[in-house]
Amino acid sequence: MAERTKPAKRMPANDRSVFPRKISLNIGTIIFGILFVYIIISTFLYMTARHVTSYQVTAGPLAKNQTFTGLAVRSERVITADSAGYLSYYARENSRIRKNGVVYGISSARQSEEEAELTEETLERLGDDIRKFSQTYDSSDFFSTYSLKYQLEGDLLDARLSAAGTGAVPGAVTVGNQTVSTAGADGIVCYTSDGYEQVDVSGVTKDLLDEKAYHITNLKTSERIQAGDPVYKLVDSENWSLVIPLTARQIVKLDDVSGIRVKFLKDGITQKAAFRITQNEDGSYFGILDFDSGMIRYISDRFIRIELVTNNQTGLKIPVSSIVSKSFFTVPVEYATEGGDSQEIGFLRVRTDENGAESVEFTSTTLYEMRDGKYYIDSSVFQEGDIILKENTASDRYIIRETDSLEGVYNMNKGYAVFRKINIIDKNEDYCIVEKGTPYGIAQYDNIVLDASKVKESQITAVGK
């Protein structure tokens, strides 16, 4: 019996797993592949490249001026009461007073208000005082209104004294039931005391400069006082001093200074002072700043914040690490000429062809510097041994061979290192100050190479942070 052949098994029509899938290429796949390869290569090059760090040029002094807290020393004395009683103040606080001007009155009982007839002169004086006060009034310092009150009361008392034919008198005078006291000298009236009134510059110690231990006493009172109690303080000279502590380093820096500009940080005013260094009894060194004006501005301050204006050199501030030295050819200035119809400066260079025939061509170049009768020209334009002619001559020749160097930095504003000349006017270990406006130099906000030792001129720079 013949063997029956089994029918072949048919594959499902939708089953394509047994056949290899053909990859189809299209323009999108090709572009994506190219971009992917480009990104990989660019990333590799960026990671392995040597990056150049930039520095943005700033303007200002080389270093900040030093600040100090100075102790004010003045010619001042506390005036005490001659008798017991109740005080009435007639001089405005921290205001000037003339000799024999009325400062205060004292009576055995509290004063009551009195009516007085005012003259035109008195009214005008009162108006002037009120106008001056309104121009400088600060709502955060309401206590100053009491000073105005005392000033107006003083004006009224002066009017009463004048009406009575008494006027300004030395010492004390009785007006009504008051004994009126006057100033013994021209000066400034203060109604505070701090115990520093008898201190002079030679007696200053470190302990006296301790602001935490400082205490001030207000001498104004409505209570009854006793004879000998302090009433006010009189500062009778425009000459005054500030004493500042000095470290050993500051002593060395200021040793040769005899005069210095001082900026008062309270109001920004700058004033010239005589300067000297002294060693006091406790062995401490202090700087003494002597002034002959401006004392009234700081009459209410014992400790004054100041800045010594010692860094006068200002310009463009750059790091020392950015400085590089470049060699230039030096050529006598008389060989320079203008080229044809242009205003370019250059030199007449002698060219010799292969047959020995000479020709003259004008070659323009940048003149980086003129010093000692010579121009500094770029060594990339001319070569050692080049011959140049003086204009309108055929025999007056100069062979370029002498060189000298200039200091500069690499400017990287254009994406590659370009040498720019600098003139240093001040320098320390980390930074230097260079002149502004130098021809072929740098300007504020330029980007320069931070470390010039890592870059060559004309090298393409990748700005890093």
CSV table of C-alpha atoms in Angstrom, one decimal:
chain,number,residue,atom,x,y,z
A,1,MET,CA,0.0,0.0,0.0
A,2,ALA,CA,1.4,3.3,-1.0
A,3,GLU,CA,2.5,5.7,1.8
A,4,ARG,CA,0.3,8.8,1.9
A,5,THR,CA,2.1,12.1,1.7
A,6,LYS,CA,1.2,14.7,4.4
A,7,PRO,CA,0.2,18.0,3.0
A,8,ALA,CA,2.6,20.9,3.6
A,9,LYS,CA,1.7,23.2,6.5
A,10,ARG,CA,0.7,26.6,5.3
A,11,MET,CA,2.0,29.7,7.1
A,12,PRO,CA,-0.4,32.3,8.2
A,13,ALA,CA,-0.6,35.1,5.7
A,14,ASN,CA,0.1,37.8,8.3
A,15,ASP,CA,3.1,36.1,10.0
A,16,ARG,CA,6.3,37.8,8.6
A,17,SER,CA,8.7,36.8,11.4
A,18,VAL,CA,10.5,34.3,9.4
A,19,PHE,CA,11.7,36.8,6.9
A,20,PRO,CA,14.5,39.4,7.6
A,21,ARG,CA,13.2,43.0,7.9
A,22,LYS,CA,14.7,45.4,5.3
A,23,ILE,CA,15.9,48.7,6.7
A,24,SER,CA,14.6,51.6,4.7
A,25,LEU,CA,16.7,54.8,4.4
A,26,ASN,CA,15.3,58.2,3.9
A,27,ILE,CA,16.6,61.7,4.0
A,28,GLY,CA,15.4,62.3,7.6
A,29,THR,CA,17.4,59.3,8.9
A,30,ILE,CA,20.6,60.5,7.0
A,31,ILE,CA,20.4,64.0,8.4
A,32,PHE,CA,19.7,62.7,12.0
A,33,GLY,CA,22.8,60.4,11.7
A,34,ILE,CA,25.0,63.3,10.5
A,35,LEU,CA,23.9,65.5,13.3
A,36,PHE,CA,24.4,62.8,15.9
A,37,VAL,CA,28.0,62.2,14.7
A,38,TYR,CA,28.6,66.0,14.7
A,39,ILE,CA,27.4,66.3,18.3
A,40,ILE,CA,29.6,63.5,19.4
A,41,ILE,CA,32.7,64.9,17.7
A,42,SER,CA,32.0,68.5,19.0
A,43,THR,CA,31.5,67.2,22.5
A,44,PHE,CA,34.8,65.3,22.4
A,45,LEU,CA,36.7,68.3,21.0
A,46,TYR,CA,35.2,70.6,23.6
A,47,MET,CA,36.1,68.3,26.5
A,48,THR,CA,39.7,67.8,25.3
A,49,ALA,CA,40.3,71.5,24.2
A,50,ARG,CA,42.3,73.9,26.4
A,51,HIS,CA,39.9,76.6,27.4
A,52,VAL,CA,40.9,80.2,27.9
A,53,THR,CA,39.5,82.1,30.9
A,54,SER,CA,38.6,85.7,30.3
A,55,TYR,CA,38.6,88.7,32.5
A,56,GLN,CA,36.5,91.8,32.0
A,57,VAL,CA,38.4,95.0,32.5
A,58,THR,CA,37.1,97.2,35.2
A,59,ALA,CA,37.9,100.8,36.3
A,60,GLY,CA,38.9,102.1,39.7
A,61,PRO,CA,41.7,102.3,42.2
A,62,LEU,CA,44.1,99.4,42.9
A,63,ALA,CA,42.7,98.8,46.4
A,64,LYS,CA,40.0,100.2,48.6
A,65,ASN,CA,41.0,103.0,51.0
A,66,GLN,CA,41.3,102.0,54.6
A,67,THR,CA,38.5,103.0,57.0
A,68,PHE,CA,39.0,103.8,60.7
A,69,THR,CA,37.0,104.9,63.7
A,70,GLY,CA,38.6,108.0,65.1
A,71,LEU,CA,38.3,109.6,68.5
A,72,ALA,CA,37.5,113.3,68.3
A,73,VAL,CA,39.6,115.5,70.6
A,74,ARG,CA,38.5,119.1,71.0
A,75,SER,CA,39.2,122.1,73.1
A,76,GLU,CA,36.1,121.8,75.4
A,77,ARG,CA,35.2,122.4,79.0
A,78,VAL,CA,32.1,121.7,81.1
A,79,ILE,CA,30.5,124.8,82.7
A,80,THR,CA,29.0,124.3,86.1
A,81,ALA,CA,26.2,126.3,87.9
A,82,ASP,CA,27.1,129.0,90.3
A,83,SER,CA,24.0,128.5,92.4
A,84,ALA,CA,21.1,126.1,93.0
A,85,GLY,CA,17.7,126.5,91.2
A,86,TYR,CA,15.8,125.7,88.1
A,87,LEU,CA,17.3,126.1,84.6
A,88,SER,CA,16.0,127.9,81.6
A,89,TYR,CA,18.0,127.4,78.4
A,90,TYR,CA,18.5,130.2,75.9
A,91,ALA,CA,21.2,129.0,73.6
A,92,ARG,CA,20.4,126.5,70.9
A,93,GLU,CA,22.3,123.2,71.2
A,94,ASN,CA,25.3,122.7,69.0
A,95,SER,CA,25.1,126.3,67.8
A,96,ARG,CA,27.7,129.1,67.9
A,97,ILE,CA,27.5,131.7,70.6
A,98,ARG,CA,29.5,134.9,70.9
A,99,LYS,CA,31.4,135.9,74.0
A,100,ASN,CA,29.0,137.3,76.7
A,101,GLY,CA,26.1,135.8,74.8
A,102,VAL,CA,23.3,134.5,77.0
A,103,VAL,CA,23.4,130.7,77.5
A,104,TYR,CA,21.0,129.9,80.4
A,105,GLY,CA,19.2,131.4,83.3
A,106,ILE,CA,18.7,130.0,86.8
A,107,SER,CA,16.0,130.9,89.3
A,108,SER,CA,14.8,129.7,92.7
A,109,ALA,CA,11.4,128.7,91.3
A,110,ARG,CA,10.1,127.4,88.1
A,111,GLN,CA,9.5,130.1,85.5
A,112,SER,CA,6.1,131.2,84.4
A,113,GLU,CA,5.2,132.5,80.9
A,114,GLU,CA,5.6,136.3,80.6
A,115,GLU,CA,4.2,138.5,77.9
A,116,ALA,CA,6.7,140.8,76.1
A,117,GLU,CA,6.4,143.3,73.3
A,118,LEU,CA,8.4,142.3,70.2
A,119,THR,CA,10.2,144.7,68.0
A,120,GLU,CA,10.6,144.4,64.3
A,121,GLU,CA,14.2,143.4,64.7
A,122,THR,CA,13.3,140.6,67.2
A,123,LEU,CA,10.5,139.3,64.9
A,124,GLU,CA,13.0,139.2,62.0
A,125,ARG,CA,15.5,137.3,64.0
A,126,LEU,CA,12.8,134.8,65.1
A,127,GLY,CA,11.7,134.4,61.5
A,128,ASP,CA,15.3,133.7,60.4
A,129,ASP,CA,15.8,131.0,63.1
A,130,ILE,CA,12.5,129.3,62.2
A,131,ARG,CA,13.4,129.3,58.4
A,132,LYS,CA,16.9,127.9,59.1
A,133,PHE,CA,15.4,125.2,61.2
A,134,SER,CA,12.7,124.2,58.7
A,135,GLN,CA,15.3,123.8,55.9
A,136,THR,CA,17.3,121.2,57.9
A,137,TYR,CA,14.5,119.6,59.9
A,138,ASP,CA,14.4,115.8,60.0
A,139,SER,CA,11.3,114.1,61.2
A,140,SER,CA,13.5,111.2,62.6
A,141,ASP,CA,15.2,113.7,64.9
A,142,PHE,CA,12.2,115.3,66.6
A,143,PHE,CA,14.4,116.1,69.6
A,144,SER,CA,16.0,118.9,67.6
A,145,THR,CA,12.8,120.9,68.0
A,146,TYR,CA,13.8,121.5,71.6
A,147,SER,CA,16.9,123.2,70.4
A,148,LEU,CA,14.7,125.5,68.3
A,149,LYS,CA,12.7,126.2,71.4
A,150,TYR,CA,15.7,127.2,73.4
A,151,GLN,CA,17.0,129.4,70.5
A,152,LEU,CA,13.7,131.3,70.3
A,153,GLU,CA,13.6,131.7,74.1
A,154,GLY,CA,17.2,133.1,73.9
A,155,ASP,CA,16.1,135.6,71.2
A,156,LEU,CA,13.3,136.8,73.4
A,157,LEU,CA,15.6,137.1,76.4
A,158,ASP,CA,18.1,139.1,74.3
A,159,ALA,CA,15.2,141.4,73.3
A,160,ARG,CA,14.2,141.9,77.0
A,161,LEU,CA,17.8,142.6,77.9
A,162,SER,CA,18.1,145.2,75.1
A,163,ALA,CA,14.9,146.8,76.1
A,164,ALA,CA,16.1,147.0,79.7
A,165,GLY,CA,19.3,148.6,78.5
A,166,THR,CA,21.4,145.7,79.8
A,167,GLY,CA,22.6,144.1,76.6
A,168,ALA,CA,25.2,141.4,76.5
A,169,VAL,CA,27.2,141.5,79.7
A,170,PRO,CA,30.0,139.3,81.1
A,171,GLY,CA,29.3,136.8,83.8
A,172,ALA,CA,25.8,136.9,85.2
A,173,VAL,CA,23.0,139.4,85.4
A,174,THR,CA,19.6,139.4,87.1
A,175,VAL,CA,16.6,139.7,84.9
A,176,GLY,CA,13.3,139.6,86.8
A,177,ASN,CA,13.7,136.7,89.2
A,178,GLN,CA,16.4,134.9,87.1
A,179,THR,CA,20.1,135.1,87.2
A,180,VAL,CA,21.2,134.9,83.5
A,181,SER,CA,24.6,133.4,82.7
A,182,THR,CA,26.7,134.2,79.6
A,183,ALA,CA,29.5,132.5,77.7
A,184,GLY,CA,33.0,133.4,78.7
A,185,ALA,CA,34.3,133.0,75.2
A,186,ASP,CA,33.2,132.5,71.6
A,187,GLY,CA,32.4,128.9,70.9
A,188,ILE,CA,29.8,126.2,70.4
A,189,VAL,CA,27.3,125.3,73.1
A,190,CYS,CA,26.6,121.6,73.8
A,191,TYR,CA,24.2,120.2,76.4
A,192,THR,CA,25.9,116.8,76.7
A,193,SER,CA,28.9,115.4,78.5
A,194,ASP,CA,30.8,112.2,78.2
A,195,GLY,CA,33.9,112.5,80.4
A,196,TYR,CA,36.3,112.9,77.5
A,197,GLU,CA,36.4,116.7,77.8
A,198,GLN,CA,39.9,116.8,79.4
A,199,VAL,CA,41.5,114.2,77.2
A,200,ASP,CA,44.3,115.3,74.8
A,201,VAL,CA,45.9,113.5,72.0
A,202,SER,CA,48.9,112.4,74.1
A,203,GLY,CA,46.6,110.8,76.7
A,204,VAL,CA,44.6,108.6,74.4
A,205,THR,CA,44.8,104.9,75.1
A,206,LYS,CA,43.2,101.8,73.6
A,207,ASP,CA,40.7,101.7,76.4
A,208,LEU,CA,39.4,105.1,75.4
A,209,LEU,CA,38.7,103.8,71.9
A,210,ASP,CA,36.3,101.2,73.2
A,211,GLU,CA,32.9,102.3,71.9
A,212,LYS,CA,31.1,99.7,73.9
A,213,ALA,CA,32.2,101.4,77.1
A,214,TYR,CA,31.3,104.8,75.9
A,215,HIS,CA,28.5,106.7,77.7
A,216,ILE,CA,27.0,110.1,77.2
A,217,THR,CA,25.0,112.2,79.6
A,218,ASN,CA,22.4,114.7,78.7
A,219,LEU,CA,22.8,117.8,80.8
A,220,LYS,CA,19.4,119.3,80.1
A,221,THR,CA,17.0,118.8,83.0
A,222,SER,CA,13.8,120.2,84.3
A,223,GLU,CA,14.7,119.3,87.9
A,224,ARG,CA,16.3,121.5,90.4
A,225,ILE,CA,20.1,121.5,90.3
A,226,GLN,CA,22.7,122.3,92.9
A,227,ALA,CA,25.6,124.7,92.7
A,228,GLY,CA,28.5,123.0,91.0
A,229,ASP,CA,26.3,120.7,88.8
A,230,PRO,CA,27.3,120.7,85.1
A,231,VAL,CA,25.0,122.8,83.0
A,232,TYR,CA,26.5,122.9,79.5
A,233,LYS,CA,29.7,122.3,77.5
A,234,LEU,CA,31.6,125.0,75.6
A,235,VAL,CA,33.9,124.1,72.7
A,236,ASP,CA,36.0,127.2,72.2
A,237,SER,CA,38.3,126.4,69.2
A,238,GLU,CA,37.9,125.4,65.6
A,239,ASN,CA,41.1,123.4,65.8
A,240,TRP,CA,40.5,119.8,66.6
A,241,SER,CA,41.9,116.3,66.1
A,242,LEU,CA,41.0,112.7,65.3
A,243,VAL,CA,43.0,109.9,66.9
A,244,ILE,CA,43.0,106.5,65.0
A,245,PRO,CA,44.7,103.2,66.1
A,246,LEU,CA,47.4,101.9,63.7
A,247,THR,CA,48.8,98.4,63.0
A,248,ALA,CA,52.4,97.8,62.3
A,249,ARG,CA,51.6,97.5,58.6
A,250,GLN,CA,49.7,100.7,58.5
A,251,ILE,CA,52.6,102.5,60.3
A,252,VAL,CA,55.0,101.4,57.6
A,253,LYS,CA,52.6,102.6,54.8
A,254,LEU,CA,51.9,106.0,56.4
A,255,ASP,CA,55.4,106.7,57.9
A,256,ASP,CA,56.3,109.4,55.3
A,257,VAL,CA,52.8,111.0,55.2
A,258,SER,CA,52.5,114.5,56.6
A,259,GLY,CA,49.2,115.5,55.0
A,260,ILE,CA,46.3,113.4,53.9
A,261,ARG,CA,42.7,113.7,52.6
A,262,VAL,CA,40.1,112.4,54.9
A,263,LYS,CA,36.6,111.4,53.9
A,264,PHE,CA,33.9,111.5,56.6
A,265,LEU,CA,31.6,108.6,56.0
A,266,LYS,CA,28.7,110.3,57.9
A,267,ASP,CA,28.1,112.9,55.2
A,268,GLY,CA,30.7,112.1,52.5
A,269,ILE,CA,32.6,115.3,52.9
A,270,THR,CA,36.3,115.2,52.2
A,271,GLN,CA,38.8,117.4,54.0
A,272,LYS,CA,42.5,117.8,54.2
A,273,ALA,CA,44.3,117.1,57.5
A,274,ALA,CA,47.8,117.3,58.8
A,275,PHE,CA,49.0,113.8,59.8
A,276,ARG,CA,51.5,112.5,62.3
A,277,ILE,CA,52.2,109.2,64.1
A,278,THR,CA,52.7,109.1,67.9
A,279,GLN,CA,53.4,106.4,70.5
A,280,ASN,CA,51.4,107.0,73.7
A,281,GLU,CA,52.1,106.1,77.3
A,282,ASP,CA,50.6,102.6,77.0
A,283,GLY,CA,53.0,101.8,74.1
A,284,SER,CA,50.3,101.9,71.4
A,285,TYR,CA,50.8,103.7,68.2
A,286,PHE,CA,48.2,106.2,67.0
A,287,GLY,CA,47.7,108.4,63.9
A,288,ILE,CA,46.8,112.0,64.7
A,289,LEU,CA,44.8,113.9,62.1
A,290,ASP,CA,44.7,117.6,62.8
A,291,PHE,CA,42.0,119.8,61.4
A,292,ASP,CA,41.5,123.6,61.5
A,293,SER,CA,37.8,123.7,60.4
A,294,GLY,CA,34.7,121.5,60.1
A,295,MET,CA,34.5,120.7,63.8
A,296,ILE,CA,30.9,121.9,64.2
A,297,ARG,CA,29.6,119.3,61.6
A,298,TYR,CA,30.6,116.5,64.1
A,299,ILE,CA,30.2,118.3,67.4
A,300,SER,CA,27.7,115.7,68.6
A,301,ASP,CA,30.0,112.8,67.7
A,302,ARG,CA,32.9,111.5,69.8
A,303,PHE,CA,33.6,108.5,67.6
A,304,ILE,CA,33.7,109.3,63.8
A,305,ARG,CA,34.0,106.9,61.0
A,306,ILE,CA,36.5,108.0,58.3
A,307,GLU,CA,38.3,106.9,55.2
A,308,LEU,CA,41.9,107.8,54.5
A,309,VAL,CA,42.1,108.6,50.8
A,310,THR,CA,45.5,107.1,50.1
A,311,ASN,CA,44.8,105.3,46.8
A,312,ASN,CA,44.9,108.2,44.4
A,313,GLN,CA,45.9,106.3,41.4
A,314,THR,CA,42.9,105.3,39.3
A,315,GLY,CA,42.6,103.7,35.9
A,316,LEU,CA,41.8,100.3,34.4
A,317,LYS,CA,42.3,97.4,36.8
A,318,ILE,CA,43.7,94.2,35.4
A,319,PRO,CA,45.2,91.0,36.9
A,320,VAL,CA,49.0,90.7,36.9
A,321,SER,CA,48.6,87.2,35.3
A,322,SER,CA,47.2,88.9,32.2
A,323,ILE,CA,50.4,90.8,31.4
A,324,VAL,CA,52.6,89.6,28.6
A,325,SER,CA,55.7,91.1,27.0
A,326,LYS,CA,56.1,91.3,23.3
A,327,SER,CA,59.1,92.1,21.2
A,328,PHE,CA,59.0,94.9,18.6
A,329,PHE,CA,61.5,96.3,16.1
A,330,THR,CA,62.6,99.8,16.8
A,331,VAL,CA,63.1,102.3,13.9
A,332,PRO,CA,64.2,105.9,14.0
A,333,VAL,CA,61.2,108.2,13.6
A,334,GLU,CA,62.7,110.1,10.7
A,335,TYR,CA,62.3,107.1,8.5
A,336,ALA,CA,58.5,107.1,8.8
A,337,THR,CA,56.4,108.6,6.0
A,338,GLU,CA,52.8,108.8,4.8
A,339,GLY,CA,51.8,106.5,2.0
A,340,GLY,CA,50.6,108.2,-1.3
A,341,ASP,CA,47.2,109.7,-1.1
A,342,SER,CA,46.3,108.0,2.2
A,343,GLN,CA,47.1,109.1,5.7
A,344,GLU,CA,48.6,105.8,6.7
A,345,ILE,CA,52.0,105.9,8.4
A,346,GLY,CA,54.6,103.4,7.2
A,347,PHE,CA,58.1,103.0,5.7
A,348,LEU,CA,59.7,102.7,2.3
A,349,ARG,CA,61.0,99.2,2.2
A,350,VAL,CA,63.6,98.1,-0.4
A,351,ARG,CA,62.8,94.9,-2.3
A,352,THR,CA,65.4,93.0,-4.3
A,353,ASP,CA,64.3,90.5,-6.9
A,354,GLU,CA,66.1,87.3,-8.0
A,355,ASN,CA,68.1,89.3,-10.6
A,356,GLY,CA,69.4,91.7,-8.0
A,357,ALA,CA,67.2,94.6,-9.2
A,358,GLU,CA,66.0,96.9,-6.4
A,359,SER,CA,62.5,98.4,-6.0
A,360,VAL,CA,60.9,100.5,-3.3
A,361,GLU,CA,57.5,99.8,-1.9
A,362,PHE,CA,55.5,101.6,0.8
A,363,THR,CA,54.6,99.3,3.7
A,364,SER,CA,52.1,100.6,6.3
A,365,THR,CA,52.3,99.3,9.9
A,366,THR,CA,50.9,100.1,13.3
A,367,LEU,CA,53.1,102.4,15.4
A,368,TYR,CA,52.6,101.0,18.9
A,369,GLU,CA,54.9,103.4,20.8
A,370,MET,CA,57.3,106.3,20.2
A,371,ARG,CA,60.1,106.4,22.8
A,372,ASP,CA,63.6,108.0,22.7
A,373,GLY,CA,63.2,109.0,19.1
A,374,LYS,CA,62.2,105.6,17.9
A,375,TYR,CA,59.0,103.9,16.7
A,376,TYR,CA,58.0,100.5,17.9
A,377,ILE,CA,56.7,98.5,15.0
A,378,ASP,CA,55.2,95.0,14.7
A,379,SER,CA,57.7,92.3,14.0
A,380,SER,CA,55.1,90.3,12.0
A,381,VAL,CA,55.1,93.0,9.2
A,382,PHE,CA,58.9,93.5,8.9
A,383,GLN,CA,61.7,91.0,9.2
A,384,GLU,CA,65.2,91.3,10.6
A,385,GLY,CA,67.5,92.6,7.9
A,386,ASP,CA,64.8,94.5,6.0
A,387,ILE,CA,66.1,97.8,4.6
A,388,ILE,CA,64.1,101.0,4.7
A,389,LEU,CA,64.8,104.4,3.0
A,390,LYS,CA,64.4,107.8,4.3
A,391,GLU,CA,61.9,109.7,2.2
A,392,ASN,CA,63.2,111.6,-0.8
A,393,THR,CA,66.6,110.0,-0.5
A,394,ALA,CA,68.2,107.0,-2.2
A,395,SER,CA,71.3,106.4,-0.1
A,396,ASP,CA,70.0,107.1,3.5
A,397,ARG,CA,69.1,103.6,4.5
A,398,TYR,CA,68.4,101.8,7.8
A,399,ILE,CA,68.7,98.1,8.4
A,400,ILE,CA,66.0,96.8,10.7
A,401,ARG,CA,67.6,94.7,13.5
A,402,GLU,CA,67.2,96.4,16.9
A,403,THR,CA,64.4,95.2,19.1
A,404,ASP,CA,62.8,96.2,22.4
A,405,SER,CA,59.7,94.9,24.3
A,406,LEU,CA,56.4,96.4,25.4
A,407,GLU,CA,54.1,95.2,28.1
A,408,GLY,CA,50.5,94.4,27.1
A,409,VAL,CA,47.6,92.0,27.3
A,410,TYR,CA,45.7,89.8,24.9
A,411,ASN,CA,42.3,91.2,24.0
A,412,MET,CA,39.8,88.5,23.1
A,413,ASN,CA,36.8,90.5,22.0
A,414,LYS,CA,37.0,89.2,18.5
A,415,GLY,CA,37.4,85.6,19.4
A,416,TYR,CA,41.1,85.4,19.0
A,417,ALA,CA,44.1,86.8,21.0
A,418,VAL,CA,45.1,90.3,19.9
A,419,PHE,CA,48.0,92.1,21.6
A,420,ARG,CA,47.1,95.4,23.2
A,421,LYS,CA,49.7,97.8,24.8
A,422,ILE,CA,49.4,98.9,28.5
A,423,ASN,CA,51.1,101.6,30.6
A,424,ILE,CA,51.3,100.5,34.2
A,425,ILE,CA,50.8,103.3,36.8
A,426,ASP,CA,50.4,101.3,40.0
A,427,LYS,CA,50.8,97.6,40.9
A,428,ASN,CA,50.6,95.1,43.8
A,429,GLU,CA,51.0,91.3,44.0
A,430,ASP,CA,47.7,90.5,42.2
A,431,TYR,CA,46.5,93.5,40.2
A,432,CYS,CA,47.8,96.6,38.5
A,433,ILE,CA,46.3,99.9,37.4
A,434,VAL,CA,47.0,100.9,33.8
A,435,GLU,CA,46.3,104.2,32.0
A,436,LYS,CA,43.0,104.8,30.2
A,437,GLY,CA,43.0,105.9,26.6
A,438,THR,CA,46.3,104.4,25.6
A,439,PRO,CA,46.7,104.2,21.8
A,440,TYR,CA,46.3,100.5,20.7
A,441,GLY,CA,45.4,99.8,24.3
A,442,ILE,CA,42.4,98.5,26.2
A,443,ALA,CA,39.1,100.0,27.4
A,444,GLN,CA,36.7,99.4,30.3
A,445,TYR,CA,34.6,96.2,29.8
A,446,ASP,CA,37.0,94.7,27.3
A,447,ASN,CA,37.5,90.9,27.7
A,448,ILE,CA,41.2,90.0,28.1
A,449,VAL,CA,43.0,86.7,28.6
A,450,LEU,CA,43.2,86.0,32.4
A,451,ASP,CA,46.4,83.9,32.1
A,452,ALA,CA,48.5,85.2,29.2
A,453,SER,CA,51.1,82.3,29.6
A,454,LYS,CA,48.5,79.9,28.2
A,455,VAL,CA,47.8,81.8,25.0
A,456,LYS,CA,49.8,82.8,21.8
A,457,GLU,CA,49.0,85.8,19.8
A,458,SER,CA,46.3,85.3,17.1
A,459,GLN,CA,45.2,82.0,18.8
A,460,ILE,CA,41.5,81.4,18.6
A,461,THR,CA,40.1,81.7,22.1
A,462,ALA,CA,37.2,79.8,23.7
A,463,VAL,CA,35.8,82.0,26.5
A,464,GLY,CA,35.5,80.1,29.7
A,465,LYS,CA,34.2,80.9,33.2
